[in-house]
Each structure stands twice: as structure tokens, then as C-alpha cells.
PDB file of N, CA and C in Angstrom:
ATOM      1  N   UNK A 651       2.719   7.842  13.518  1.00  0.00           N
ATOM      2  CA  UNK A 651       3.562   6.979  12.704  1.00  0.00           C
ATOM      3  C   UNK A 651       3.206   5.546  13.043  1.00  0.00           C
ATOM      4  N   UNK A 652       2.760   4.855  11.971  1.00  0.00           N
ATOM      5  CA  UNK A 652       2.806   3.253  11.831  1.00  0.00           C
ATOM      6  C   UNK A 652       3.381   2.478  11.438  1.00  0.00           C
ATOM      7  N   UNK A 653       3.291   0.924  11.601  1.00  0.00           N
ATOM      8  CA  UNK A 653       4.172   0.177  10.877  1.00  0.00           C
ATOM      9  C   UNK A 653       3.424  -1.195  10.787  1.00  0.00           C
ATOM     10  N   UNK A 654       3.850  -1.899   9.566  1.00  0.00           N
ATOM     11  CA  UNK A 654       3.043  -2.733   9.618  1.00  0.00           C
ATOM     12  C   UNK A 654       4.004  -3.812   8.951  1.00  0.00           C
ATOM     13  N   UNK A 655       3.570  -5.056   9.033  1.00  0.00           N
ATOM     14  CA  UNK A 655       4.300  -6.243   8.534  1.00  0.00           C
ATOM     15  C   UNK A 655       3.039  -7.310   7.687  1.00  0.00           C
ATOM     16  N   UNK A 656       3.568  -7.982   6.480  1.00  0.00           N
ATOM     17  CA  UNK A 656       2.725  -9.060   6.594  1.00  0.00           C
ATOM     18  C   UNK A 656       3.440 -10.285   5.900  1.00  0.00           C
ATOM     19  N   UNK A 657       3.115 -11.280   6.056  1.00  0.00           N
ATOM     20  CA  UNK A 657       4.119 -12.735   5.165  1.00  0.00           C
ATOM     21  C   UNK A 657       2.953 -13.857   4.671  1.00  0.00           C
ATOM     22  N   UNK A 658       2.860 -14.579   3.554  1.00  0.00           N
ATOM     23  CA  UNK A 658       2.426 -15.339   2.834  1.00  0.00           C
ATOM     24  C   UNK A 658       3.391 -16.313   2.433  1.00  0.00           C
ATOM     25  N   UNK A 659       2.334 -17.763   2.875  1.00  0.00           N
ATOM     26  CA  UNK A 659       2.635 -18.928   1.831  1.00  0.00           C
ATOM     27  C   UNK A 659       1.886 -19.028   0.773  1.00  0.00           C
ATOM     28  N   UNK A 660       2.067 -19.604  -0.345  1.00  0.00           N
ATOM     29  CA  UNK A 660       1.369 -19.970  -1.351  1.00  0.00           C
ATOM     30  C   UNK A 660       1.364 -21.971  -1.593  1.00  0.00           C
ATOM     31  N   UNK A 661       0.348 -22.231  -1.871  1.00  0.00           N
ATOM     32  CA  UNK A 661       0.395 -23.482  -1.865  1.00  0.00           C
ATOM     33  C   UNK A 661       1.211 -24.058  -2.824  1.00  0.00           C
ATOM     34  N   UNK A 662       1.953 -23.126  -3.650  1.00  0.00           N
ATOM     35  CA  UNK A 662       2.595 -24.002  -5.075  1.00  0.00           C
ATOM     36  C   UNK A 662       4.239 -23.405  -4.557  1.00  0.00           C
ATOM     37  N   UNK A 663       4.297 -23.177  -3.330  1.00  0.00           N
ATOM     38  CA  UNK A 663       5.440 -23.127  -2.527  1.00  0.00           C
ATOM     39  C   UNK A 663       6.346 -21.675  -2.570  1.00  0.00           C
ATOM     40  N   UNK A 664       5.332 -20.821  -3.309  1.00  0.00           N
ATOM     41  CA  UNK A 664       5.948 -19.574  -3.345  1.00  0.00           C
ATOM     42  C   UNK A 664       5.516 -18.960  -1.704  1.00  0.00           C
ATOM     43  N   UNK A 665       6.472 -18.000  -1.392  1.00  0.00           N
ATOM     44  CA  UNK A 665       6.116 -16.864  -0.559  1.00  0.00           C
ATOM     45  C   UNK A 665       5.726 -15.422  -0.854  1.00  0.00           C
ATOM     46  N   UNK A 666       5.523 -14.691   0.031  1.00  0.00           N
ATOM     47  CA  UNK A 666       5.655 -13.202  -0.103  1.00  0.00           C
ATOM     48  C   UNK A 666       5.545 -12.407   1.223  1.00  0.00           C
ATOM     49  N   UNK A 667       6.233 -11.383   1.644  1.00  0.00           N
ATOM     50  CA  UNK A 667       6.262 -10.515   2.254  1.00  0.00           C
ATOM     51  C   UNK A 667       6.311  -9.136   1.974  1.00  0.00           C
ATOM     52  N   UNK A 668       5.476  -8.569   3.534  1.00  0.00           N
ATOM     53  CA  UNK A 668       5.840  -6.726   3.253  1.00  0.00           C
ATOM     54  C   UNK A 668       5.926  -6.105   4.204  1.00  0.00           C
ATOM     55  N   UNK A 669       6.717  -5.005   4.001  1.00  0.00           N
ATOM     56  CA  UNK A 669       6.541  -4.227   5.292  1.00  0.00           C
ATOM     57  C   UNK A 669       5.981  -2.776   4.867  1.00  0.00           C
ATOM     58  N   UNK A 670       5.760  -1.748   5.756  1.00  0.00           N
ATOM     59  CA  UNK A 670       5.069  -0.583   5.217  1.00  0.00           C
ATOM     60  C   UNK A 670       5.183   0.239   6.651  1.00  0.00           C
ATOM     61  N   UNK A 671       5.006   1.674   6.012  1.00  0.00           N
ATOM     62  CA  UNK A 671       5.189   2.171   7.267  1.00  0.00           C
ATOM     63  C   UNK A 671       4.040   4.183   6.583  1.00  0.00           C
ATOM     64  N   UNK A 672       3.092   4.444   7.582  1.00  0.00           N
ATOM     65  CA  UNK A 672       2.147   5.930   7.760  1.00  0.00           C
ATOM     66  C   UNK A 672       2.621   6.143   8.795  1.00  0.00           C
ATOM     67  N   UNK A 673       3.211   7.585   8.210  1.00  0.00           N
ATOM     68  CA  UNK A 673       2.501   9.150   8.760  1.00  0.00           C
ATOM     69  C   UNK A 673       1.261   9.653   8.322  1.00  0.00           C
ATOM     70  N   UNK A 674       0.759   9.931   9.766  1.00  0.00           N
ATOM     71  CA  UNK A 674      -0.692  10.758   9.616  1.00  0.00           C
ATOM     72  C   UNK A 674      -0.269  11.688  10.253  1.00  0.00           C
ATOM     73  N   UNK A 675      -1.512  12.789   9.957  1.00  0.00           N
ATOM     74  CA  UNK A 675      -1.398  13.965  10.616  1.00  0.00           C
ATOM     75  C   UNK A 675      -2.710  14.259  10.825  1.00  0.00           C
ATOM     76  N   UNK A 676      -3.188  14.352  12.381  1.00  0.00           N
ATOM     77  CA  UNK A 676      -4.404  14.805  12.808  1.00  0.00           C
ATOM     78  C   UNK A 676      -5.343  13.700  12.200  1.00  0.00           C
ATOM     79  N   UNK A 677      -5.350  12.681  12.061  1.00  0.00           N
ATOM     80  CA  UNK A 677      -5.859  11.446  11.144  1.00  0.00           C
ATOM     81  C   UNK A 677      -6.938  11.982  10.075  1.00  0.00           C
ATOM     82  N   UNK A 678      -6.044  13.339   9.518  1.00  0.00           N
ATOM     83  CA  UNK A 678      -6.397  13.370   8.026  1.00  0.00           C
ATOM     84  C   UNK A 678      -5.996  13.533   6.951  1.00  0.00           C
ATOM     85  N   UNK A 679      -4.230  13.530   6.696  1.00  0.00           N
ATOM     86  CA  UNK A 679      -3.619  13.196   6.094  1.00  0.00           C
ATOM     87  C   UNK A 679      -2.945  12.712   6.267  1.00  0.00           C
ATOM     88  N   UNK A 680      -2.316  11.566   5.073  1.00  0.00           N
ATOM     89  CA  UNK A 680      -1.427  10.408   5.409  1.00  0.00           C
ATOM     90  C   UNK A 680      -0.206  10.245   3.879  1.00  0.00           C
ATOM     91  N   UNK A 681       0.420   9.733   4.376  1.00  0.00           N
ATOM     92  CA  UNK A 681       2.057   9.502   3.667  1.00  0.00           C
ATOM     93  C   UNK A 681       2.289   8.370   4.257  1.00  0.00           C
ATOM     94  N   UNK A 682       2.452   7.330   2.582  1.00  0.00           N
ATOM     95  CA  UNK A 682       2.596   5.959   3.025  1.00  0.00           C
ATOM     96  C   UNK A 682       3.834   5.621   2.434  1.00  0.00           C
ATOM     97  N   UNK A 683       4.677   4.639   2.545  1.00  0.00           N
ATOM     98  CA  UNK A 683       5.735   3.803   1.761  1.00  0.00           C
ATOM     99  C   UNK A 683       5.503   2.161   2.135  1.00  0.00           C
ATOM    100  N   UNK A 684       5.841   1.335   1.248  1.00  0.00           N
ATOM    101  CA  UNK A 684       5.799   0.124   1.393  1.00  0.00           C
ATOM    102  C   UNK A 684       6.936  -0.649   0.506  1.00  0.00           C
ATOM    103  N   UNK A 685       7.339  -1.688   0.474  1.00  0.00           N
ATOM    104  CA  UNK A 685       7.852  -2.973   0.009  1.00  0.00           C
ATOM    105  C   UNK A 685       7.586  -4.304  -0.156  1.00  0.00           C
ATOM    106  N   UNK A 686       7.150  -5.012  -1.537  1.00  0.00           N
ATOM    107  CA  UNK A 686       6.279  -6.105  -1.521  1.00  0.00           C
ATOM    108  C   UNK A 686       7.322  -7.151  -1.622  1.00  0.00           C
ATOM    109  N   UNK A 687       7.948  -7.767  -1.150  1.00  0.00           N
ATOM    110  CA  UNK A 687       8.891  -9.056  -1.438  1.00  0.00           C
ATOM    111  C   UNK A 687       7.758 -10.376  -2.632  1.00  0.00           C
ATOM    112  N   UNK A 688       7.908 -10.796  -3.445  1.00  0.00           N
ATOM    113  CA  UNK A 688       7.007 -11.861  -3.492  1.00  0.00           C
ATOM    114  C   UNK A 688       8.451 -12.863  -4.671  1.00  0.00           C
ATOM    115  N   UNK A 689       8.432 -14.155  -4.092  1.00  0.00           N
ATOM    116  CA  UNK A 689       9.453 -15.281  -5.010  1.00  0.00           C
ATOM    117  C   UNK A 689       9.261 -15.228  -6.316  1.00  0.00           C
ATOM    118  N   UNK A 690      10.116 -16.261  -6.992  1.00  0.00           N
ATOM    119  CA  UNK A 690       9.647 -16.258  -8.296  1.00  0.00           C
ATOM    120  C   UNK A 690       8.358 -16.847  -8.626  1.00  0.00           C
ATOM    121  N   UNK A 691       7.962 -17.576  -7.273  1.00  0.00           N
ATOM    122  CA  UNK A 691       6.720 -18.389  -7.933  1.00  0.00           C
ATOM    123  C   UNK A 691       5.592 -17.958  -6.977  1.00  0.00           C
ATOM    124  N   UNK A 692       5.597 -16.496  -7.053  1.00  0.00           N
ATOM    125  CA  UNK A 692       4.271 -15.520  -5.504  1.00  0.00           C
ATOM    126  C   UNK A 692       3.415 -15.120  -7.041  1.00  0.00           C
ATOM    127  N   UNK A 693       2.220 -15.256  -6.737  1.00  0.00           N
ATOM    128  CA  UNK A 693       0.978 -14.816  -7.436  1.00  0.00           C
ATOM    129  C   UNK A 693       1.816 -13.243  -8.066  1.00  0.00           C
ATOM    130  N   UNK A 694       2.608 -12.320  -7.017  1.00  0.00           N
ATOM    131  CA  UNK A 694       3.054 -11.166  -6.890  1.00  0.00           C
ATOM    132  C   UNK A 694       4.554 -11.010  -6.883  1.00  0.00           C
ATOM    133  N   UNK A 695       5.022 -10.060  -7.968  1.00  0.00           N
ATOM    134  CA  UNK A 695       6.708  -9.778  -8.047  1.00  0.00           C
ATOM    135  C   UNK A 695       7.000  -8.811  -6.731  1.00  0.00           C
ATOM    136  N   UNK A 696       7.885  -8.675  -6.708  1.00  0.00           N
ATOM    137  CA  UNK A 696       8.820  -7.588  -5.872  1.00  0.00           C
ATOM    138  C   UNK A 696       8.174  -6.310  -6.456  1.00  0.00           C
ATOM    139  N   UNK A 697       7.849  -5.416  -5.430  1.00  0.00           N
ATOM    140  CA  UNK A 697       7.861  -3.786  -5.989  1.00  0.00           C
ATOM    141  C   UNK A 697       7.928  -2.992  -5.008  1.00  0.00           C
ATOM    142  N   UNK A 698       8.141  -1.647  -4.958  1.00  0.00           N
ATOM    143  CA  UNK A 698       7.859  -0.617  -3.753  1.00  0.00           C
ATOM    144  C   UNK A 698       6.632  -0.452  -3.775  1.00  0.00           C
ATOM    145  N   UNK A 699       5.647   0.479  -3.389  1.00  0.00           N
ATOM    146  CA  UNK A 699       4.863   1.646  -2.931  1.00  0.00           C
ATOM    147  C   UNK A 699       4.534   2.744  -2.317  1.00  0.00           C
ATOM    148  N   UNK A 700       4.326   3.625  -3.036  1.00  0.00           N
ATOM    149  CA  UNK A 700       4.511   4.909  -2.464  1.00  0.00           C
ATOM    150  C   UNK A 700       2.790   5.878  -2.542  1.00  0.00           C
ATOM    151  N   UNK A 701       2.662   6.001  -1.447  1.00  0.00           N
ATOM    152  CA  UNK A 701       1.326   6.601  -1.323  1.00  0.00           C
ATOM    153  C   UNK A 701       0.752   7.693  -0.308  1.00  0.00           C
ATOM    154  N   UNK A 702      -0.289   8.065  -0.870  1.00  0.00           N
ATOM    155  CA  UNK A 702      -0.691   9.269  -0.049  1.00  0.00           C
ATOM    156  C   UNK A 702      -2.613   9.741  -0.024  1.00  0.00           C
ATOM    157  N   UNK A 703      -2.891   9.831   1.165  1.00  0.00           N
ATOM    158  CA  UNK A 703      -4.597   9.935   1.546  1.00  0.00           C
ATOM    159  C   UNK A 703      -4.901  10.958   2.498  1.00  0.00           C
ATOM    160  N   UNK A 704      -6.486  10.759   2.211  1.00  0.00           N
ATOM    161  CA  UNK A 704      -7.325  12.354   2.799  1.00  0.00           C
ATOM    162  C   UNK A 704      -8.184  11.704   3.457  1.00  0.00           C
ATOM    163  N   UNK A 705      -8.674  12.004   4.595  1.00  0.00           N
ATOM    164  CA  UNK A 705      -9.992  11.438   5.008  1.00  0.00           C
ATOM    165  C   UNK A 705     -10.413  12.890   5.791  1.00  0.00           C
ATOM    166  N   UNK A 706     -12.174  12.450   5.508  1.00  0.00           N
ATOM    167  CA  UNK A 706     -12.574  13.894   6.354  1.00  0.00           C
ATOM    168  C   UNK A 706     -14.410  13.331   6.600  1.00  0.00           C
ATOM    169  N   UNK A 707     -14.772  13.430   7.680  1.00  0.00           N
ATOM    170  CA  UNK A 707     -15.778  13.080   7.600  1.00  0.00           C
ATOM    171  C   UNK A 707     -16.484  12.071   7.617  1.00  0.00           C
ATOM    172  N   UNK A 708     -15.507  11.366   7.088  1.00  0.00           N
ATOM    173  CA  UNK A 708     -15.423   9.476   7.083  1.00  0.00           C
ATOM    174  C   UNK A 708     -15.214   9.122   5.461  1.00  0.00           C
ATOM    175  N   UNK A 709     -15.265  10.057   4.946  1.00  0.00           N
ATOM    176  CA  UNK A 709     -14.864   9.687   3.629  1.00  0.00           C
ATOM    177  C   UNK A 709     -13.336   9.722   3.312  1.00  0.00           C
ATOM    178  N   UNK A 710     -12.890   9.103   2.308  1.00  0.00           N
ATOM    179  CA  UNK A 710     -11.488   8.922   2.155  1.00  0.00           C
ATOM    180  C   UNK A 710     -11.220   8.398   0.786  1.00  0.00           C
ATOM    181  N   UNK A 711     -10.026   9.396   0.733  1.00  0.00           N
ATOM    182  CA  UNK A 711      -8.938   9.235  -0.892  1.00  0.00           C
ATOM    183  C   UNK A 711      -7.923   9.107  -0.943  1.00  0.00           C
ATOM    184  N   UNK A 712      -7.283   7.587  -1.418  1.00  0.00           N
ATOM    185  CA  UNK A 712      -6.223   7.088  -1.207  1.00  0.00           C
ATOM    186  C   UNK A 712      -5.360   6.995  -2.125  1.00  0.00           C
ATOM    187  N   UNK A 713      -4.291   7.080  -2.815  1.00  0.00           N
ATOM    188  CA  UNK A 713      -3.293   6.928  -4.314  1.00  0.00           C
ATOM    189  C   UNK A 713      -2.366   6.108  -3.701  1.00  0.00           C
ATOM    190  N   UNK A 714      -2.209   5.443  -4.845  1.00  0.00           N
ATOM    191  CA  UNK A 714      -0.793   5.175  -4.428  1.00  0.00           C
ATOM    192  C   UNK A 714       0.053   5.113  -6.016  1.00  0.00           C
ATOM    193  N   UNK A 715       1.374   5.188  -5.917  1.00  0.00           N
ATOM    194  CA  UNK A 715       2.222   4.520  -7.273  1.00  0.00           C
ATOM    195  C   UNK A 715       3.037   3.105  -6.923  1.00  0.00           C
ATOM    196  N   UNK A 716       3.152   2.160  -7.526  1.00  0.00           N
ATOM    197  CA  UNK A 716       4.213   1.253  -7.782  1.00  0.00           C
ATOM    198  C   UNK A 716       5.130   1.212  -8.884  1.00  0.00           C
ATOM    199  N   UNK A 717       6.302   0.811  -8.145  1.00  0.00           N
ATOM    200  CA  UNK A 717       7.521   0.769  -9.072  1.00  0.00           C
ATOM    201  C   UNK A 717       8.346  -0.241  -8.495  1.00  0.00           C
ATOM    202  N   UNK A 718       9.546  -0.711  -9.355  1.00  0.00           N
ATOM    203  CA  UNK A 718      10.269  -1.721  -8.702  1.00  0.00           C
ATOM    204  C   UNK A 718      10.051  -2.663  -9.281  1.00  0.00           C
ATOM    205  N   UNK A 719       8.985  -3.512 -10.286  1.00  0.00           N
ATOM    206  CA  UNK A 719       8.761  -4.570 -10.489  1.00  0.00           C
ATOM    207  C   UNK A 719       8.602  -4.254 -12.312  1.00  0.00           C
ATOM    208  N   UNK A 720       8.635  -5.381 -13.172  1.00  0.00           N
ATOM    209  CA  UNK A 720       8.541  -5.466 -14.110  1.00  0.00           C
ATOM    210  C   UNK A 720       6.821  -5.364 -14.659  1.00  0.00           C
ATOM    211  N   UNK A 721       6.289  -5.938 -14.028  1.00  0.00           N
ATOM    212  CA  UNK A 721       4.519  -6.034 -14.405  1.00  0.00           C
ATOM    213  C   UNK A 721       4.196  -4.815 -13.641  1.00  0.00           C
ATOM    214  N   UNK A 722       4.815  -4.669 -12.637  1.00  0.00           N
ATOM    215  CA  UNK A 722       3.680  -3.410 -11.604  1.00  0.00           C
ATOM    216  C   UNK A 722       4.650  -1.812 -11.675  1.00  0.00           C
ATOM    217  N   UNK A 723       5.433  -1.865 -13.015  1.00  0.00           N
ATOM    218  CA  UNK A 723       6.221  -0.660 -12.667  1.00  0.00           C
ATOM    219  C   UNK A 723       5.424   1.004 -13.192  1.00  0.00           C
ATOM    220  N   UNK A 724       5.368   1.562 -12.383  1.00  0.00           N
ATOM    221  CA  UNK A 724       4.445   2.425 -13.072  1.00  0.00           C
ATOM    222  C   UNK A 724       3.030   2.575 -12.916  1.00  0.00           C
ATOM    223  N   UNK A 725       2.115   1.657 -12.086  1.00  0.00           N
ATOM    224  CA  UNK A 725       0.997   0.945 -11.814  1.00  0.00           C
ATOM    225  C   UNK A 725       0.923   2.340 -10.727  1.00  0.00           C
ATOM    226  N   UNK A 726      -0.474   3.159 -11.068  1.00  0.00           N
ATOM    227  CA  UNK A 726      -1.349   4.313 -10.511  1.00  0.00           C
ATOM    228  C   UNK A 726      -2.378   3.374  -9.728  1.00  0.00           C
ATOM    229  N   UNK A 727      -2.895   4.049  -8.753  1.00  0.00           N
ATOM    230  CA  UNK A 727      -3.794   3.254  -7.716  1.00  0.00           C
ATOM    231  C   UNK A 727      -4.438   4.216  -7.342  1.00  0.00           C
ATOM    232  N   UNK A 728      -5.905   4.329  -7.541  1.00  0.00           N
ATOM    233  CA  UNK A 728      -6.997   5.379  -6.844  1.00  0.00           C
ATOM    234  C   UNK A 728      -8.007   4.391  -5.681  1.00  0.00           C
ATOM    235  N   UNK A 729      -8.349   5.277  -4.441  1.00  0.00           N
ATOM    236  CA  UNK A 729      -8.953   4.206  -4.123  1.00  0.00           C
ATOM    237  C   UNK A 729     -10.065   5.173  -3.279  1.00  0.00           C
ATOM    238  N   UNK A 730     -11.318   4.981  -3.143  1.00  0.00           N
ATOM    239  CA  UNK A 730     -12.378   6.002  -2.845  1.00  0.00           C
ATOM    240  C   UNK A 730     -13.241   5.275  -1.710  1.00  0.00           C
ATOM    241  N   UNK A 731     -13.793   5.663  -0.559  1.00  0.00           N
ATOM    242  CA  UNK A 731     -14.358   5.098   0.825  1.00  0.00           C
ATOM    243  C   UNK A 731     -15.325   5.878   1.247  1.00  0.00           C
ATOM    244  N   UNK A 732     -15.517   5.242   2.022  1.00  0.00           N
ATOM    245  CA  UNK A 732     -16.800   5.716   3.740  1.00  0.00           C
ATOM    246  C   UNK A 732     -16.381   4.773   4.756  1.00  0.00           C
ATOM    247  N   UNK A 733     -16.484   5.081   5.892  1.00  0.00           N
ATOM    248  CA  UNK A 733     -16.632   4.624   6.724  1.00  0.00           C
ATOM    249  C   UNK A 733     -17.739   5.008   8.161  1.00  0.00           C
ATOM    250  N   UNK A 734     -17.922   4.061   8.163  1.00  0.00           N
ATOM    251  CA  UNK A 734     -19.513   4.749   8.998  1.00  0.00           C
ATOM    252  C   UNK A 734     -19.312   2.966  10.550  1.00  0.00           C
TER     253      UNK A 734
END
């Protein structure tokens, strides 16, 4: 189990924050959740995230969904790797 934090200024005086938190198992499957805070004036609205990944080998497949936000509600996320 992880956890993670992160916070942004923006130069036109917006902010944004997040927090997030994985379960892995045997570091090859993973179950993610997150929360994006972002102001009215963040590049980025407010939304959740909810996600889930495979790695094996060094390769890795990541999804996620967002919801919570007006632009990002509904927003599918595939995401495909190596690591070497």
C-alpha cells in the first residue's frame, strides 16, 4: 500500500492538488484511487480517479476512469510500458 501527495502553483495564480493512494499485490497487480483538487483558474478541474494495472516482465497496463469533473467526467485512460 502507497500514498502519494502532490501541489501546484500556476503562474496566473491558480493552484492544484492531489492525493492518491496503490494497492499492489506481489508488484503485479495494482488498484489505484486518486483526487485532483485544481481552482477555478488550474489548467485542471476537480475530479476523482479510479484505476487499475498489470505488470509482468517489465511490461505494463494501466486504465484508469475519471469522474467528478465537468470536462473530465467519464474520461477512459489506457496506458501501455516497458521498463528495462
Amino acid at each position: 500500500l502507497s500514498f502519494s501527495a502532490d501541489g501546484n502553483f500556476f503562474f496566473n495564480g491558480g493552484i492544484g492538488a492531489a492525493v492518491g493512494a496503490q494497492y499492489g499485490w506481489d508488484d503485479m497487480l495494482f488498484v489505484r484511487v486518486g483526487y485532483h483538487y485544481g481552482s477555478d483558474t488550474a489548467a485542471l478541474g476537480s475530479y476523482l480517479s479510479l484505476g487499475a494495472g498489470v505488470k509482468f516482465v517489465g511490461f505494463h497496463l494501466d486504465f484508469c476512469y475519471m469522474t467528478a469533473s465537468q470536462a473530465l467526467n467519464g474520461t477512459w485512460g489506457l496506458g501501455v510500458g516497458f521498463a528495462f
